[in-house]
Backbone as CSV, one residue per row, in Angstrom:
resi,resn,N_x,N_y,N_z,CA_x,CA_y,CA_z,C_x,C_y,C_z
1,UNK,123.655,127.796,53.893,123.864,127.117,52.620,123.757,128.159,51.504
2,UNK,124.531,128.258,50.605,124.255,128.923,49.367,123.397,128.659,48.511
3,UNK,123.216,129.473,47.727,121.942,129.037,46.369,122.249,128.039,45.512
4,UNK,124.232,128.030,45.460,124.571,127.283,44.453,124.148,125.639,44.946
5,UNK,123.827,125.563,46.544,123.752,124.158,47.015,122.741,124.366,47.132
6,UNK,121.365,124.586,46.958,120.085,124.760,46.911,119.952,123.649,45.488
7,UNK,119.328,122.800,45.935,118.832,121.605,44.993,117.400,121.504,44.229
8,UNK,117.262,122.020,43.306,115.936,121.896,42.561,115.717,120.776,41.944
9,UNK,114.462,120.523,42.109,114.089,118.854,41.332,112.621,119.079,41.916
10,UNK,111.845,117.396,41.064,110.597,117.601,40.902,110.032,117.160,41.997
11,UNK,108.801,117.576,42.664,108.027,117.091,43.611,107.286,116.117,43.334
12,UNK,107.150,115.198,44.732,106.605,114.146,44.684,105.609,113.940,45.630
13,UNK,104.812,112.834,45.428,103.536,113.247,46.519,104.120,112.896,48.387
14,UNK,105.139,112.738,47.833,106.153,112.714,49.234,106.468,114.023,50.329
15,UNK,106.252,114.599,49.185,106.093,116.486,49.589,105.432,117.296,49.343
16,UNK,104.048,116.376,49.596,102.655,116.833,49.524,102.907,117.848,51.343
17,UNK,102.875,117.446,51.920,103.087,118.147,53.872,104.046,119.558,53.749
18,UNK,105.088,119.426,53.062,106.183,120.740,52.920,105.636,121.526,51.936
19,UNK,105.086,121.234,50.758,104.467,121.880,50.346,103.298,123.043,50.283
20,UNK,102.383,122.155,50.901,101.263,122.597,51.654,101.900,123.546,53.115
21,UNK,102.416,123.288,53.750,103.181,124.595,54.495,103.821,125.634,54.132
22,UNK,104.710,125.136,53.392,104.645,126.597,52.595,104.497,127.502,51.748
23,UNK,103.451,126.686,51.412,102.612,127.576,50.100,101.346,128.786,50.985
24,UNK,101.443,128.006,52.066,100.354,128.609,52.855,101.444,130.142,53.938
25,UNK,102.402,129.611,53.679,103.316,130.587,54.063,103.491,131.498,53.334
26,UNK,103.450,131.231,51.864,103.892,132.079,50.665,102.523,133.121,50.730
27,UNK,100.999,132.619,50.764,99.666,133.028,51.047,100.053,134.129,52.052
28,UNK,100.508,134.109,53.368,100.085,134.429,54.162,101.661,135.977,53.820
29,UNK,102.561,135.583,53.307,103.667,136.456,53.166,103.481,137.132,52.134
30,UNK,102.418,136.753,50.775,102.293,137.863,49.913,100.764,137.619,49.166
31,UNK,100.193,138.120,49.932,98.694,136.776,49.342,98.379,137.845,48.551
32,UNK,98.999,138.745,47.507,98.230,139.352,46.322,98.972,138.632,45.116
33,UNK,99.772,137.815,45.628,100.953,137.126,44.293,100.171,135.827,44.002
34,UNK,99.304,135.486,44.745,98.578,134.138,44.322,96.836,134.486,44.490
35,UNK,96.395,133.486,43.413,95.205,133.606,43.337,94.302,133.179,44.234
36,UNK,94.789,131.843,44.907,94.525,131.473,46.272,94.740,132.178,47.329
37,UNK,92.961,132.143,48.492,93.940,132.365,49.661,93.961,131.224,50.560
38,UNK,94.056,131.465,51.651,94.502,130.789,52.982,93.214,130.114,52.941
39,UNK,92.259,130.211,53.119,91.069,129.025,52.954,90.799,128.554,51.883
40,UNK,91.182,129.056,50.614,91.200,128.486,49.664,92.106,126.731,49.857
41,UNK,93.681,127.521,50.165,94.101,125.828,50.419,93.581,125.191,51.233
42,UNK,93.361,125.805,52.725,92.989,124.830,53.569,91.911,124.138,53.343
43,UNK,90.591,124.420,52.187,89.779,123.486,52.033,90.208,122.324,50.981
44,UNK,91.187,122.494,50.348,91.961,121.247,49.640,92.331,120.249,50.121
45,UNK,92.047,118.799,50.253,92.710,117.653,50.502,93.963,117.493,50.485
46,UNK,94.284,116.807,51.262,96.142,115.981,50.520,95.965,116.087,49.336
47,UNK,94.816,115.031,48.746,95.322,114.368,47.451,95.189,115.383,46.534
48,UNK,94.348,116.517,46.794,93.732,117.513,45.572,95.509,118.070,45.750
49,UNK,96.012,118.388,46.975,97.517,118.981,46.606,98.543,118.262,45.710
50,UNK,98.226,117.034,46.368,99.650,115.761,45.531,98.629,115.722,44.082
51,UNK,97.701,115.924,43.976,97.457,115.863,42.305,98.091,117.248,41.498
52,UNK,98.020,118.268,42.277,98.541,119.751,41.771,100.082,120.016,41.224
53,UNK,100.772,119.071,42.502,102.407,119.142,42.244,103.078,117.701,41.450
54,UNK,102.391,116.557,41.599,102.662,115.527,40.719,101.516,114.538,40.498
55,UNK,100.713,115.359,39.730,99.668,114.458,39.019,99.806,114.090,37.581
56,UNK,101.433,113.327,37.231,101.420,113.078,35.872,101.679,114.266,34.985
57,UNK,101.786,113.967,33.784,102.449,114.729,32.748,101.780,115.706,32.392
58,UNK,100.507,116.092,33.037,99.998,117.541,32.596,99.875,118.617,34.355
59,UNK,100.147,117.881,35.311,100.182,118.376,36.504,101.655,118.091,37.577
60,UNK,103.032,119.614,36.876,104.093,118.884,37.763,104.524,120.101,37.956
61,UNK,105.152,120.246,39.505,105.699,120.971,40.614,107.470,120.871,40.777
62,UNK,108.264,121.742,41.005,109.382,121.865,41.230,109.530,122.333,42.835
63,UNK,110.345,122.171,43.613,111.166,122.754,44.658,112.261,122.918,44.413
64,UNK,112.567,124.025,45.696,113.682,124.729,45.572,114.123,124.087,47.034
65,UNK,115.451,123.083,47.462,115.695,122.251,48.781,117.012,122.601,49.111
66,UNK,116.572,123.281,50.645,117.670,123.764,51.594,118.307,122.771,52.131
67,UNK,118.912,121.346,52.184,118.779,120.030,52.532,117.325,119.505,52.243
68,UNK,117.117,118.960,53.771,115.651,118.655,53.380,114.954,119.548,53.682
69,UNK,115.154,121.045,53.881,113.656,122.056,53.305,113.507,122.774,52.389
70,UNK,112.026,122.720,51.968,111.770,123.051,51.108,111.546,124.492,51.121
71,UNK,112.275,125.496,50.363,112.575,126.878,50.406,111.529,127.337,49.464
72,UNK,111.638,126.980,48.542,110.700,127.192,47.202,110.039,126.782,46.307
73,UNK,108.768,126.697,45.668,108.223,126.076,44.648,107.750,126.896,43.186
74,UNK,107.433,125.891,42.107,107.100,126.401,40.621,106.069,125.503,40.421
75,UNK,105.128,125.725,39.680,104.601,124.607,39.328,103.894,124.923,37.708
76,UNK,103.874,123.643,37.046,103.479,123.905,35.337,102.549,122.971,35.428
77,UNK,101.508,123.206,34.822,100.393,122.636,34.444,100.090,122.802,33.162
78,UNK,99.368,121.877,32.452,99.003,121.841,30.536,97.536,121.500,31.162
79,UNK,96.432,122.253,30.207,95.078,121.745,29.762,95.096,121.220,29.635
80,UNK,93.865,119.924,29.862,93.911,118.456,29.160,92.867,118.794,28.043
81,UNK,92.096,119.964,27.481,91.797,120.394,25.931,92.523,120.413,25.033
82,UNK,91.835,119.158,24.644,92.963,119.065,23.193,93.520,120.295,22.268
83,UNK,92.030,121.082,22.459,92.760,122.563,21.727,93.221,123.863,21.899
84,UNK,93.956,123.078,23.214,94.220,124.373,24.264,95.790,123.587,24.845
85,UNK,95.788,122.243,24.430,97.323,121.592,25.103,98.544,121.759,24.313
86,UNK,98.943,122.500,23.559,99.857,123.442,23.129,100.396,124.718,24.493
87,UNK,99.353,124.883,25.692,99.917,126.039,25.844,100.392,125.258,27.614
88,UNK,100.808,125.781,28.108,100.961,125.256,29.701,101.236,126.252,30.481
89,UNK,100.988,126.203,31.916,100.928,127.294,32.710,102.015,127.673,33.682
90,UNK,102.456,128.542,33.679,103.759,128.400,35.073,102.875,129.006,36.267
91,UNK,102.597,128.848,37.073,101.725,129.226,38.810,102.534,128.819,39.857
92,UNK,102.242,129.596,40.910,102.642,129.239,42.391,104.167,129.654,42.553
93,UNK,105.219,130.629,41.421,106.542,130.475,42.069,106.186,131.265,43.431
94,UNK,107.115,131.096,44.184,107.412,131.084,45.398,109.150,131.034,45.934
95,UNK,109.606,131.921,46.403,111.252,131.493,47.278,110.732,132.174,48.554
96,UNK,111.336,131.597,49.384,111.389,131.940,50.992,111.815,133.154,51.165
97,UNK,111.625,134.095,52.027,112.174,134.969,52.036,113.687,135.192,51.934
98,UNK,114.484,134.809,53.228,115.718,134.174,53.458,116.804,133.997,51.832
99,UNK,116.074,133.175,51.410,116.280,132.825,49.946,116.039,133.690,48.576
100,UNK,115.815,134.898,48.449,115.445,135.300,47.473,116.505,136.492,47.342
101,UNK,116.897,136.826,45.700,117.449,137.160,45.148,118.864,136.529,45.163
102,UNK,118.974,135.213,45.179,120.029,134.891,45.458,119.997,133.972,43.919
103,UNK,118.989,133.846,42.767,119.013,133.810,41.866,118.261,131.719,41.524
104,UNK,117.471,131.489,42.707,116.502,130.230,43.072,115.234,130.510,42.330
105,UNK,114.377,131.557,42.316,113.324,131.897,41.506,113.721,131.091,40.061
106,UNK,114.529,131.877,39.608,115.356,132.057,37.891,115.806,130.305,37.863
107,UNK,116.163,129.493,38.564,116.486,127.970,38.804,115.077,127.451,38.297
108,UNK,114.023,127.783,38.852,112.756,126.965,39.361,111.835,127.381,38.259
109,UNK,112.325,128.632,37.541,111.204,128.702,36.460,111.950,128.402,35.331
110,UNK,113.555,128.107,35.741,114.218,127.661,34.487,113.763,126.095,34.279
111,UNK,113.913,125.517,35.864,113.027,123.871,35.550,111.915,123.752,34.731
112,UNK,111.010,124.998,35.051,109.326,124.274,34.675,109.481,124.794,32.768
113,UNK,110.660,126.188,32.732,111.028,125.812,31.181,111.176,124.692,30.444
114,UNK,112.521,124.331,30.695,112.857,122.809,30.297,111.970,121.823,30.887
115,UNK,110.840,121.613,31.134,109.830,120.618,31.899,109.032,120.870,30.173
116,UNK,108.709,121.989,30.003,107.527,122.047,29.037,108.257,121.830,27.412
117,UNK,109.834,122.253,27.425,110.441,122.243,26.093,110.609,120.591,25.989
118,UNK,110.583,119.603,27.093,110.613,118.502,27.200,109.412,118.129,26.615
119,UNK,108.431,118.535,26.874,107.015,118.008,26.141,106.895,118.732,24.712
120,UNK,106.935,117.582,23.342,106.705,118.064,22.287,105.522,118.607,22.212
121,UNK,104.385,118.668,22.640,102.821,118.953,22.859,103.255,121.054,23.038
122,UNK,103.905,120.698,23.963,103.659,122.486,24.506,104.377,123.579,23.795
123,UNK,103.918,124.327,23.106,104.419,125.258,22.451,104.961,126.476,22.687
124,UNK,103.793,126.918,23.783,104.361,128.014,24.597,103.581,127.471,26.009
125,UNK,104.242,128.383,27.031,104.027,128.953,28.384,103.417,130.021,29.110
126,UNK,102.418,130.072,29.589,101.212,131.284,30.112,101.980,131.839,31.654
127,UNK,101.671,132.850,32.055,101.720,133.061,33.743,101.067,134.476,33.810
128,UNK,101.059,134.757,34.847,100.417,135.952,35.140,101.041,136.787,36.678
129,UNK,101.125,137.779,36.563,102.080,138.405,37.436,101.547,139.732,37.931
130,UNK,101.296,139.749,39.157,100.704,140.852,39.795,101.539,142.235,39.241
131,UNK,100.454,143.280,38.592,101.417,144.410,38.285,101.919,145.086,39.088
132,UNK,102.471,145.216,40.392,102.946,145.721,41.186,104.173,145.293,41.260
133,UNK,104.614,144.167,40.953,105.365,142.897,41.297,106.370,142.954,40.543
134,UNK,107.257,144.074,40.661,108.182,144.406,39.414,109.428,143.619,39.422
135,UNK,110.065,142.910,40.751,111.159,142.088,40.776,110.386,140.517,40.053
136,UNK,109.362,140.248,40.201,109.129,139.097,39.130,109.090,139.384,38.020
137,UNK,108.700,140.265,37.387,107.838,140.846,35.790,109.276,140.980,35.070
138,UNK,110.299,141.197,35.840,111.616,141.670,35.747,112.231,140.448,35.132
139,UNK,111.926,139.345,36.540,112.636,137.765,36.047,112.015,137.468,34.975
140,UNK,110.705,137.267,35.052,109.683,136.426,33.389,110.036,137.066,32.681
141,UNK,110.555,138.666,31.806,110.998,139.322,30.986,112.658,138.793,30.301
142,UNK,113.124,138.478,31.677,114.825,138.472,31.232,114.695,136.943,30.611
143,UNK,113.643,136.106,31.339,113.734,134.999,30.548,112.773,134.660,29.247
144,UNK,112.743,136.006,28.572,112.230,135.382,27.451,110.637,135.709,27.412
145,UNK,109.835,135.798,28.516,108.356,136.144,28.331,108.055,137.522,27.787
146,UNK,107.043,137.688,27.305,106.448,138.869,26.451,104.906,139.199,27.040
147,UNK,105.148,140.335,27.835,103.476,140.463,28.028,102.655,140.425,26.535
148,UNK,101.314,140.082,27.384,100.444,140.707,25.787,99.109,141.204,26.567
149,UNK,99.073,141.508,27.560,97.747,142.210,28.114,98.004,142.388,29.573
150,UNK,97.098,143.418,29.543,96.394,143.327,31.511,95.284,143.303,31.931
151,UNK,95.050,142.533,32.999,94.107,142.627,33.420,93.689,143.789,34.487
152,UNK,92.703,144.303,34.338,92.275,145.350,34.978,91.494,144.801,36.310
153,UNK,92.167,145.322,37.648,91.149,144.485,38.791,90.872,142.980,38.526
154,UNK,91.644,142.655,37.960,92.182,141.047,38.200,92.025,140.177,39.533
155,UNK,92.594,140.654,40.557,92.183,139.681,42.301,91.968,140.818,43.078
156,UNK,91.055,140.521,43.863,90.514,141.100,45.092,91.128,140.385,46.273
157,UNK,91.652,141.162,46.987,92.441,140.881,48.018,91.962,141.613,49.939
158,UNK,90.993,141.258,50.246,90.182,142.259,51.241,89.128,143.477,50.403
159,UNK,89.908,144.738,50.285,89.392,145.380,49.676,90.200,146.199,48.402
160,UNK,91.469,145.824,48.590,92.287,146.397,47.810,91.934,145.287,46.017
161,UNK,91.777,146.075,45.129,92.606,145.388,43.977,93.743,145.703,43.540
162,UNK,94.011,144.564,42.608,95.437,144.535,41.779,95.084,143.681,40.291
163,UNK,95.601,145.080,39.542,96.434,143.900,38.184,96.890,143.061,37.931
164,UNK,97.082,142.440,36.883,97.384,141.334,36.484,98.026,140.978,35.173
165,UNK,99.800,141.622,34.910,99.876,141.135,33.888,100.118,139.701,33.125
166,UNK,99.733,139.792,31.690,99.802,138.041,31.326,100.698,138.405,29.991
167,UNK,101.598,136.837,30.653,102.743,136.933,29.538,102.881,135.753,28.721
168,UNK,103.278,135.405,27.639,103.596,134.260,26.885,105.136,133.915,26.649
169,UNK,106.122,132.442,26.846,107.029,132.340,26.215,106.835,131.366,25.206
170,UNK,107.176,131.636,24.033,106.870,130.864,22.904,108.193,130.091,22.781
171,UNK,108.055,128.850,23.100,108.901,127.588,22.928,109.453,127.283,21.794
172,UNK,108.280,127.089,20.806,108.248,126.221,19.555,108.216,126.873,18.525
């Protein structure tokens, strides 16, 4: 199947099971790109997952669907601090291996864009991107994000660390 037939849309707690597989896939294929690891999810419930990818208007998830599999995910989250819900978070992208550079990333963070320009509340958009990680830093740049710091020894990963840059797109 091509990318152009690769179907993005929002997750539902219907794809709480595909999710959870391959996010734990995504863990296990690049576990310095997420802050979670592999026991991190596995001590999560169903429901703590189906609250992560569609828990309502401050907790929502995108896929990226090969038919019915799920190749890839995004997910945006808003603070529920009142003086902090201006900003919302992009976490967890993810494309399958198979699937990547075929321009599905750039789909899925274009969703959780238009997800947050949809909410008058959110002004801008947060993420954070392993500094090593130059084919993402690459995508969040072309679309508009602006670093404004790094983190120094940001995640511990065994024994190795890694950076962490953090970027803003200002919406509003």
């Amino acid at each position: 199947m091509s990318a152009s037939e690769i179907v993005i849309r929002l997750l539902t707690p219907a794809d709480t099971a595909a999710f959870c597989a391959l996010r734990l896939r995504a863990i296990l294929d690049s576990p310095s790109s997420f802050s979670s690891s592999r026991e991190d999810e596995l001590a999560r419930t169903p429901e703590e997952h189906a609250q992560r990818i569609a828990g309502g208007p401050l907790h929502r998830a995108f896929g990226a669907f090969d038919g019915e599999r799920l190749v890839g995910f995004a997910g945006l989250r808003r603070d529920p601090m009142r003086q902090l819900w201006h900003k919302a978070l992009l976490w967890g992208v993810f494309v399958d291996v198979q699937q990547r550079g075929k321009g599905v990333a750039r789909r899925l963070v274009n969703a959780c864009i238009a997800q947050a320009e949809a909410d008058p509340a959110i002004m801008q958009v947060h993420l954070s991107v392993n500094a090593e990680n130059n084919a993402a830093l690459s995508l969040y740049e072309s679309l508009g994000f602006i670093a404004y710091g790094t983190e120094p020894r940001s995640m511990r990963v065994g024994e190795l660390f890694y950076d962490e840059h953090h970027l803003a797109l200002l919406i509003r």
